[in-house]
Short mmCIF file of C-alpha atoms in Angstrom, two decimals:
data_model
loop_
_atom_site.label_atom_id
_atom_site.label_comp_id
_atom_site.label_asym_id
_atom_site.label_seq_id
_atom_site.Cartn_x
_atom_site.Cartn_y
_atom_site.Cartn_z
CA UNK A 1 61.66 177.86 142.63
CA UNK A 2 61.16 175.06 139.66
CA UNK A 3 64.32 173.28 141.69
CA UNK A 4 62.65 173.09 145.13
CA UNK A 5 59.76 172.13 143.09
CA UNK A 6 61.50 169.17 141.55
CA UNK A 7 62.71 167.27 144.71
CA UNK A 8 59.08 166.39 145.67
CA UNK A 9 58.38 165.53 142.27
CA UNK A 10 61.08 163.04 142.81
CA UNK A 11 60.64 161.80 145.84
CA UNK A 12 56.56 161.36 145.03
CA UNK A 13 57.42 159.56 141.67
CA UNK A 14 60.35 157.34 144.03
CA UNK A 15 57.70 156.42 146.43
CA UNK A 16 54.90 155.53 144.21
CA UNK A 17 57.42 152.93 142.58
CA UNK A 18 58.51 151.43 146.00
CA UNK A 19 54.33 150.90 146.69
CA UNK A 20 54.53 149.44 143.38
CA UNK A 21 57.20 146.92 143.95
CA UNK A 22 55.81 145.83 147.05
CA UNK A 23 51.89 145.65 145.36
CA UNK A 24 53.49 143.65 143.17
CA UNK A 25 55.76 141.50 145.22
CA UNK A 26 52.49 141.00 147.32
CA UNK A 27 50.20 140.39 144.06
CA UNK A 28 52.77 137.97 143.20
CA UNK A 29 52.36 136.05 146.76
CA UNK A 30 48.54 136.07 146.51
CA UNK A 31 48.99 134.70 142.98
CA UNK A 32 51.28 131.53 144.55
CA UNK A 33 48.82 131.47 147.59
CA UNK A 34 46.12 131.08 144.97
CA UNK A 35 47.75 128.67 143.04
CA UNK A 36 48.70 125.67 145.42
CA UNK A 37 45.56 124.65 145.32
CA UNK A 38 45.77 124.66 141.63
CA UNK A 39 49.01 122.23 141.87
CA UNK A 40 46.80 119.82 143.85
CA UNK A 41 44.28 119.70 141.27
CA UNK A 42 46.42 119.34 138.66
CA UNK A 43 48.03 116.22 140.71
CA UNK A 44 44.22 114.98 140.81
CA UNK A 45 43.76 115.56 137.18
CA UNK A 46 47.07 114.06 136.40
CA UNK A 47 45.83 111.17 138.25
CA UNK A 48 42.73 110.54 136.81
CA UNK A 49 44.32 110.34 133.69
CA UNK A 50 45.16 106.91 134.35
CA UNK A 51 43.55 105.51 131.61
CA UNK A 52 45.37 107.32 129.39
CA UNK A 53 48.22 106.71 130.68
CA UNK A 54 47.90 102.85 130.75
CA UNK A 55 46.52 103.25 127.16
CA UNK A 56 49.73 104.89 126.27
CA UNK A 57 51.95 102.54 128.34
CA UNK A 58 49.93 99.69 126.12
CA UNK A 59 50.14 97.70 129.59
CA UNK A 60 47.45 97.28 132.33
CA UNK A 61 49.62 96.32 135.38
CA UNK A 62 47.87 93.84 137.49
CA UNK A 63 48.54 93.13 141.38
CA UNK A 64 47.32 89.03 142.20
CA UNK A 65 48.07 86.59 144.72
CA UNK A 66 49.43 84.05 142.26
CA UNK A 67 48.71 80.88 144.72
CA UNK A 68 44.97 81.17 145.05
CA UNK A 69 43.94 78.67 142.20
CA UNK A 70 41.46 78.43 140.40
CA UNK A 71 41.55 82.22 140.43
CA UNK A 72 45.28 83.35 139.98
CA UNK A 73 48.44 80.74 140.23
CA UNK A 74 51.28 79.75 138.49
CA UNK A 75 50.70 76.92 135.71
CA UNK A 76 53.44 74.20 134.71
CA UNK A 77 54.90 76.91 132.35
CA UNK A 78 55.28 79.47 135.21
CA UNK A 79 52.92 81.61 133.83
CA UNK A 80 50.07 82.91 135.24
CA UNK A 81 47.04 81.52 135.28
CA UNK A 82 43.03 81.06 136.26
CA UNK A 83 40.19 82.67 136.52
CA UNK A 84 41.43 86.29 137.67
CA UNK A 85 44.20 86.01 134.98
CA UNK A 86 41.48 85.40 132.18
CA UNK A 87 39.36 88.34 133.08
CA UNK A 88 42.25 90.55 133.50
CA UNK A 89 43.40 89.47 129.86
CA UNK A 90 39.89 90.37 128.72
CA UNK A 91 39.21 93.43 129.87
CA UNK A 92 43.18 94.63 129.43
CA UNK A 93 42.32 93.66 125.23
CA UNK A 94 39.00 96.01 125.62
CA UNK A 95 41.10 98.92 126.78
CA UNK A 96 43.38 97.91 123.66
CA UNK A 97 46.05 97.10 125.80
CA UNK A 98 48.25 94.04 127.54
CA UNK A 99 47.73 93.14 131.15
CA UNK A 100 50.89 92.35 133.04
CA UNK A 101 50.93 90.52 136.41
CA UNK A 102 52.67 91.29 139.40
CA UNK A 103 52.86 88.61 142.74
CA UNK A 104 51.76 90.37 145.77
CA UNK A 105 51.02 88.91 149.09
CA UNK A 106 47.06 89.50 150.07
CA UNK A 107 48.23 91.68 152.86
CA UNK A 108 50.03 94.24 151.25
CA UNK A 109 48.10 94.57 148.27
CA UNK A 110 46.35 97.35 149.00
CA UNK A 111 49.72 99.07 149.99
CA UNK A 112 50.82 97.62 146.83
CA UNK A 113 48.20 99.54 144.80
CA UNK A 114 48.48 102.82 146.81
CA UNK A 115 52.25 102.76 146.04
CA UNK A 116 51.60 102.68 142.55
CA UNK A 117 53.15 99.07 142.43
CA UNK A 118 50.20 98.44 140.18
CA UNK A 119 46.72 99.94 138.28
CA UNK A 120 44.90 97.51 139.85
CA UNK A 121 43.95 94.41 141.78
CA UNK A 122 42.07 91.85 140.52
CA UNK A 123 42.78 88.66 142.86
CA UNK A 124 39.22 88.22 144.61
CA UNK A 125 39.21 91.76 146.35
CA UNK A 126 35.74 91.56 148.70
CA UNK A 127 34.19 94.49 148.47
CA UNK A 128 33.57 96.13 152.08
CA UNK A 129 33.14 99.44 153.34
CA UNK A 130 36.52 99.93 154.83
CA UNK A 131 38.36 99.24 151.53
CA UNK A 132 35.88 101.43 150.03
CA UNK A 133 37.48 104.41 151.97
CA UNK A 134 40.69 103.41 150.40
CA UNK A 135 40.14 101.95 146.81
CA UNK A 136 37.64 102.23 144.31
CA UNK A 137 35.93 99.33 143.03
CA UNK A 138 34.14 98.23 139.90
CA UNK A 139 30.61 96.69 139.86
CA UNK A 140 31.67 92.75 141.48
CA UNK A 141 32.48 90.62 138.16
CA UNK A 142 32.00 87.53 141.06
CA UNK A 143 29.95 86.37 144.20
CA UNK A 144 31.87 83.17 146.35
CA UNK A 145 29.57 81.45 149.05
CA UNK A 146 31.76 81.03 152.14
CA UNK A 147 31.52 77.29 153.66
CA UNK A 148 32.77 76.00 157.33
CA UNK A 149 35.68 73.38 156.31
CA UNK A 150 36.79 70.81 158.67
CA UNK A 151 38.80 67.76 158.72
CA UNK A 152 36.47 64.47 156.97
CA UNK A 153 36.48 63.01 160.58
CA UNK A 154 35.48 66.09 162.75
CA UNK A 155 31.52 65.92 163.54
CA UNK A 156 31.92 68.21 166.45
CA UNK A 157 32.15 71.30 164.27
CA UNK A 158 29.12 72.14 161.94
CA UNK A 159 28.28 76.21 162.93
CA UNK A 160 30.08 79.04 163.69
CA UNK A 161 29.09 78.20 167.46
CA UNK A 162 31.41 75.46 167.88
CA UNK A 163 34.45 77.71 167.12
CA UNK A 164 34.47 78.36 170.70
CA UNK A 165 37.60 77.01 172.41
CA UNK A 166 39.10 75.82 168.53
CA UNK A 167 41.60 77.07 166.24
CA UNK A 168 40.21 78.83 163.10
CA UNK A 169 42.69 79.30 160.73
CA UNK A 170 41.93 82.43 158.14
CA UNK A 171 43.46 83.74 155.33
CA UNK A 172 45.85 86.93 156.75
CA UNK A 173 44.23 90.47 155.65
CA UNK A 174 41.24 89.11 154.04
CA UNK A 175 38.05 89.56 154.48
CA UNK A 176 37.14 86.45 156.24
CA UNK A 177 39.88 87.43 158.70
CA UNK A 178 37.96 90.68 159.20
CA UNK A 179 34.32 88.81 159.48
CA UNK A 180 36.04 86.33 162.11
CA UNK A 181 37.59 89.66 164.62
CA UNK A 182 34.59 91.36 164.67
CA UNK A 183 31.89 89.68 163.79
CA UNK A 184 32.21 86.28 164.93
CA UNK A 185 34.51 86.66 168.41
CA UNK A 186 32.29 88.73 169.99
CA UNK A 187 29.22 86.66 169.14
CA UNK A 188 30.62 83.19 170.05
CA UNK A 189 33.51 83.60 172.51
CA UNK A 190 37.10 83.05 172.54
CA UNK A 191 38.78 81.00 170.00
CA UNK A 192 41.88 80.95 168.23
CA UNK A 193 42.22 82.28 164.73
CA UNK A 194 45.27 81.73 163.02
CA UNK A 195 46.44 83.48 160.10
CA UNK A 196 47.98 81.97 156.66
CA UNK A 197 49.34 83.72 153.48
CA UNK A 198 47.79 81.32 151.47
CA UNK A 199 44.66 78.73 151.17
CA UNK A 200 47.30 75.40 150.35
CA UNK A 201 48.92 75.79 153.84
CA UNK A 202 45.86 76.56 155.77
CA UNK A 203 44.45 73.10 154.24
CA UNK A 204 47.85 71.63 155.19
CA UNK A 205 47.29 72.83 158.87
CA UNK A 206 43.99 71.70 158.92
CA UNK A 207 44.38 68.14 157.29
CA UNK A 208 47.10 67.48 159.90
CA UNK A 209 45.37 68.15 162.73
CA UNK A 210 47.41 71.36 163.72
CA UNK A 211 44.26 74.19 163.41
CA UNK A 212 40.36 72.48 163.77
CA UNK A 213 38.27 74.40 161.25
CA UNK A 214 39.04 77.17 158.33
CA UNK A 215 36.69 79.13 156.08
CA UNK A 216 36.39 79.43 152.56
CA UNK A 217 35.13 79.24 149.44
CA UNK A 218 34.83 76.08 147.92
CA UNK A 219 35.80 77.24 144.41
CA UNK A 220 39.34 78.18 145.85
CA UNK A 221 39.41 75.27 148.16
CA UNK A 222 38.47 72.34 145.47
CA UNK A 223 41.53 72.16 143.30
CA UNK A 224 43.84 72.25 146.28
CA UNK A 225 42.00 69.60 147.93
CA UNK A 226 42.24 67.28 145.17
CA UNK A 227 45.41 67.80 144.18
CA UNK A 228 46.76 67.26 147.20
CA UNK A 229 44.50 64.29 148.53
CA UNK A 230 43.34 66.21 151.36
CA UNK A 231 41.25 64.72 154.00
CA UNK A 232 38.87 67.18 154.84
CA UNK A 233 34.44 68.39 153.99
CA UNK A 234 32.34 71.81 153.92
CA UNK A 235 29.71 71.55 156.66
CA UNK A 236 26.78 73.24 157.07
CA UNK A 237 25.44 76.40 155.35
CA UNK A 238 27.23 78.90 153.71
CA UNK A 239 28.28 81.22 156.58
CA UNK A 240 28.29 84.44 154.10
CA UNK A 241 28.21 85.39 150.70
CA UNK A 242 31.73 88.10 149.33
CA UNK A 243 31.53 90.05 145.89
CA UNK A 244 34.76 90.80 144.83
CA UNK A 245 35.53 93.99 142.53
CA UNK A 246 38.59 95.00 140.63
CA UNK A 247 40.22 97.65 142.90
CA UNK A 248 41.80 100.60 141.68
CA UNK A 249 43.24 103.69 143.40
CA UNK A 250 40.68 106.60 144.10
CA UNK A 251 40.24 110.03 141.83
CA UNK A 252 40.57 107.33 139.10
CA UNK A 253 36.78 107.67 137.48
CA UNK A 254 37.36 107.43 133.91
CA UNK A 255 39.57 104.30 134.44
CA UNK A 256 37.16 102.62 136.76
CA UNK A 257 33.91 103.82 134.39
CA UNK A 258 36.43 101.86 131.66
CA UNK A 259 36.80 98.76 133.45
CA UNK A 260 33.10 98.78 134.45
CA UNK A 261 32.34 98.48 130.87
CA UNK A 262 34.99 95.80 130.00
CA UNK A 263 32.80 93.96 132.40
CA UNK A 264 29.29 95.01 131.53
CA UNK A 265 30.34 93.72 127.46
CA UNK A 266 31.65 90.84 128.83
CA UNK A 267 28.52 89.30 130.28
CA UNK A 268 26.37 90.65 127.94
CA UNK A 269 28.33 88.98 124.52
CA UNK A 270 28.77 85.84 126.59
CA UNK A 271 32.71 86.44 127.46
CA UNK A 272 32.34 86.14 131.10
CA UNK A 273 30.32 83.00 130.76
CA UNK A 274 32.71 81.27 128.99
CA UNK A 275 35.67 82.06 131.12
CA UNK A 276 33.15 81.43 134.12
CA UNK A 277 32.81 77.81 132.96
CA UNK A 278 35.94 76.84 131.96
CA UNK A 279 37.00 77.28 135.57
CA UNK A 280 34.21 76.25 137.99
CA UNK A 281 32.64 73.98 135.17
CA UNK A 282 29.00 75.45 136.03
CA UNK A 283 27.19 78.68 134.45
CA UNK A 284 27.45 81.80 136.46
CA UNK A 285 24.48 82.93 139.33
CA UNK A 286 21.86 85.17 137.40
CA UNK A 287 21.56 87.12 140.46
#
């Protein structure tokens, strides 16, 4: 009797460890189900630690045009230099660290950033909703008027109207490019808009007769015009006013709140101002 009693105890005891195997093999999957999403946020975490990690790198990598003086270009030591490179320097020392510059053209910069090529991009970034849904931006650390530039003997051309039937050259993937496509096209018929990688050979174009009209900024366009002897005015009104922020990549808070800050110190103990009038030789907007 106690042996046929025994088999069922052992198959019962058999069984109830093969429904504990597979609970557990189950639990186990429900565990790594559950935890995926705790990878990702760990990834996000990771990367909005970037301020620690560029305060442990002791470098603030910096993505810039490098041929957009007086912002960011290459002085007669082949080192970077202007207005961009200054504030980068400044608010790289805040965070206790170096920056370090890295050449990018103005069309792949935000690729450039997203690619981790760089921490962040300060080389006169506008500020506009569509970059917003890729980047993050600080508070703008400077407002440019945009100006109508033609060649010194063009009085046909004074509005954004007379584009019509012209060719506008534009910097390529910049915001004036974007303003131009869909703001200004539809509004004033077709025209022409040719794109450059920098301001020099847009001037070139223009001054020799082979585009009619560009826009810019006359901060940017100034030292290239006299440098070079151009022949060529700003008419009219300024057409629009850009901010541009330093851009970094998004889920980055703590390193964006830090740069933010840099900033904020810099105007209020009279850093920005300085560097502000060493370049453009006037005091900064109060607005």
């Amino acid at each position: 009797m106690n042996i046929q009693y025994r088999k069922p105890r052992v198959f019962v005891l058999a069984l109830i460890l093969v429904m504990s195997v597979i609970v557990s093999a189950c639990g186990d999957k429900a565990n790594t189900a559950t935890n995926k999403p705790g990878t990702n946020n760990n990834a996000q975490e990771s990367s909005s630690n970037l301020l620690q990690q560029v305060k442990d790198a002791g470098v603030m990598k910096v993505g810039l045009m490098g041929t957009y003086p007086p912002y960011n270009f290459l002085n007669e030591n082949k080192e970077m230099d202007g207005f961009d490179v200054d504030i980068a320097k400044e608010v790289a020392n805040r965070l206790g660290v170096k920056a370090e510059f890295v050449a990018q053209e103005f069309s792949g910069m935000v690729a450039g950033l997203q690619a981790k090529k760089f921490d962040t991009v300060i080389s006169q970034m506008t500020i506009t909703e569509d970059r917003q849904k890729q980047m993050d931006f600080t508070e703008p650390y400077i407002t440019n008027e945009v100006k109508i530039i033609v060649k010194s003997n063009n009085n046909d051309i004074t509005k954004l109207e007379d584009f019509k039937g012209n060719n506008i050259g534009v910097g390529l993937g910049t915001n004036d490019e974007t303003y131009l496509r869909n703001e200004i096209l539809p509004k004033v018929g077709k025209f022409n808009i040719k794109t450059y990688d920098d301001a020099n050979t847009s001037l070139q174009d223009l001054n020799a007769g082979r585009i009619d009209a560009t826009i810019n900024n006359l901060y940017a366009l100034k030292p290239i015009i006299d440098k070079n002897g151009f022949q060529v005015k700003a008419v009219g009104e300024a057409i629009k006013a850009d901010s541009a922020g330093i851009a970094v990549r998004k889920n980055n808070p703590e390193f964006r709140d830090a740069l933010d800050q840099a900033l904020k110190d810099m105007k209020t103990d009279g850093t920005y101002k300085t560097i502000f009038v060493k370049w453009f030789g006037e005091e900064p907007s109060s607005k």
